[in-house]
């Protein structure tokens, strides 16, 4: 499944792959790359998470929120790879990216 959203110069996409009962999600936009990878899975009534982030990248919180939310709502393991880059992005545009991803 592929989803996308656009606001002004911002274009964010999600590629969602079903792997058995689990999900692999790729989230990108602008000069896409791998900045952070979050893994979340429900276990004993809670969602357990792991996070890897490359130095200097700021997608970690976004990837973690996405993986946690999806794992909790869908009751499966979710791996989110996120990498979004826009030159000179403003705080307002960062908020727009977060809203589009939700």
Short mmCIF file of C-alpha atoms in Angstrom, two decimals:
data_model
loop_
_atom_site.label_atom_id
_atom_site.label_comp_id
_atom_site.label_asym_id
_atom_site.label_seq_id
_atom_site.Cartn_x
_atom_site.Cartn_y
_atom_site.Cartn_z
CA UNK A 1 0.00 0.00 0.00
CA UNK A 2 1.25 3.50 -0.78
CA UNK A 3 -0.02 6.68 0.83
CA UNK A 4 1.06 10.27 0.28
CA UNK A 5 0.22 13.76 1.46
CA UNK A 6 1.30 17.17 0.20
CA UNK A 7 1.20 20.66 1.68
CA UNK A 8 3.04 23.41 -0.16
CA UNK A 9 6.56 22.20 -0.94
CA UNK A 10 6.25 19.26 1.47
CA UNK A 11 5.47 15.83 0.05
CA UNK A 12 5.45 12.89 2.48
CA UNK A 13 4.92 9.27 1.47
CA UNK A 14 4.39 5.98 3.27
CA UNK A 15 5.04 2.60 1.69
CA UNK A 16 3.44 -0.12 3.81
CA UNK A 17 4.34 -3.77 3.28
CA UNK A 18 2.58 -6.67 4.96
CA UNK A 19 5.05 -9.31 6.18
CA UNK A 20 2.86 -12.14 7.42
CA UNK A 21 0.89 -10.51 10.21
CA UNK A 22 3.47 -7.73 10.71
CA UNK A 23 4.15 -4.43 8.92
CA UNK A 24 7.19 -2.76 7.39
CA UNK A 25 6.66 0.99 6.87
CA UNK A 26 8.93 3.30 4.91
CA UNK A 27 8.33 6.99 5.53
CA UNK A 28 10.09 9.54 3.37
CA UNK A 29 9.92 12.95 1.82
CA UNK A 30 12.07 15.51 0.09
CA UNK A 31 15.60 14.12 -0.14
CA UNK A 32 14.60 10.71 1.28
CA UNK A 33 17.12 8.61 3.19
CA UNK A 34 17.29 6.33 6.24
CA UNK A 35 17.64 8.49 9.34
CA UNK A 36 15.98 6.31 11.98
CA UNK A 37 14.45 2.87 12.36
CA UNK A 38 11.90 2.06 15.06
CA UNK A 39 10.56 -1.38 15.91
CA UNK A 40 7.50 -1.87 18.12
CA UNK A 41 5.55 -4.98 19.09
CA UNK A 42 2.78 -5.72 21.56
CA UNK A 43 3.89 -7.98 24.41
CA UNK A 44 2.02 -8.83 27.61
CA UNK A 45 -0.41 -5.93 27.21
CA UNK A 46 2.29 -3.32 26.52
CA UNK A 47 4.13 -2.19 23.42
CA UNK A 48 7.86 -2.91 23.53
CA UNK A 49 10.09 -0.67 21.37
CA UNK A 50 13.60 -0.41 20.01
CA UNK A 51 15.09 2.56 18.19
CA UNK A 52 18.15 3.13 16.02
CA UNK A 53 19.03 6.59 14.75
CA UNK A 54 21.95 7.85 12.70
CA UNK A 55 23.93 10.72 14.22
CA UNK A 56 22.70 14.12 13.08
CA UNK A 57 19.28 12.87 11.98
CA UNK A 58 16.06 13.92 13.69
CA UNK A 59 13.49 11.39 12.49
CA UNK A 60 13.84 9.20 15.60
CA UNK A 61 10.89 10.60 17.59
CA UNK A 62 8.64 10.50 14.52
CA UNK A 63 9.57 6.90 13.66
CA UNK A 64 9.11 5.79 17.27
CA UNK A 65 5.66 7.40 17.59
CA UNK A 66 4.53 5.85 14.32
CA UNK A 67 5.74 2.35 15.24
CA UNK A 68 4.26 2.49 18.76
CA UNK A 69 0.88 3.74 17.60
CA UNK A 70 0.57 1.26 14.75
CA UNK A 71 1.67 -1.71 16.88
CA UNK A 72 -0.81 -0.81 19.60
CA UNK A 73 -3.74 -0.27 17.24
CA UNK A 74 -3.04 -3.15 14.84
CA UNK A 75 -1.76 -5.71 17.39
CA UNK A 76 1.28 -6.68 15.35
CA UNK A 77 5.01 -5.98 15.10
CA UNK A 78 5.76 -2.79 13.14
CA UNK A 79 9.10 -1.60 11.76
CA UNK A 80 9.24 2.03 10.61
CA UNK A 81 12.19 3.36 8.57
CA UNK A 82 12.03 7.15 8.34
CA UNK A 83 14.08 9.68 6.44
CA UNK A 84 12.74 13.11 5.49
CA UNK A 85 14.91 16.03 4.44
CA UNK A 86 13.99 19.47 3.20
CA UNK A 87 16.62 22.22 3.05
CA UNK A 88 15.92 25.12 5.41
CA UNK A 89 12.78 23.50 6.86
CA UNK A 90 10.95 25.77 9.30
CA UNK A 91 9.35 24.83 12.63
CA UNK A 92 5.94 25.31 11.04
CA UNK A 93 6.86 22.93 8.22
CA UNK A 94 8.12 20.35 10.74
CA UNK A 95 4.72 20.50 12.43
CA UNK A 96 3.05 20.09 9.02
CA UNK A 97 5.17 16.97 8.38
CA UNK A 98 4.10 15.50 11.73
CA UNK A 99 0.43 16.21 10.96
CA UNK A 100 0.70 14.65 7.51
CA UNK A 101 2.27 11.49 8.92
CA UNK A 102 -0.53 11.12 11.46
#
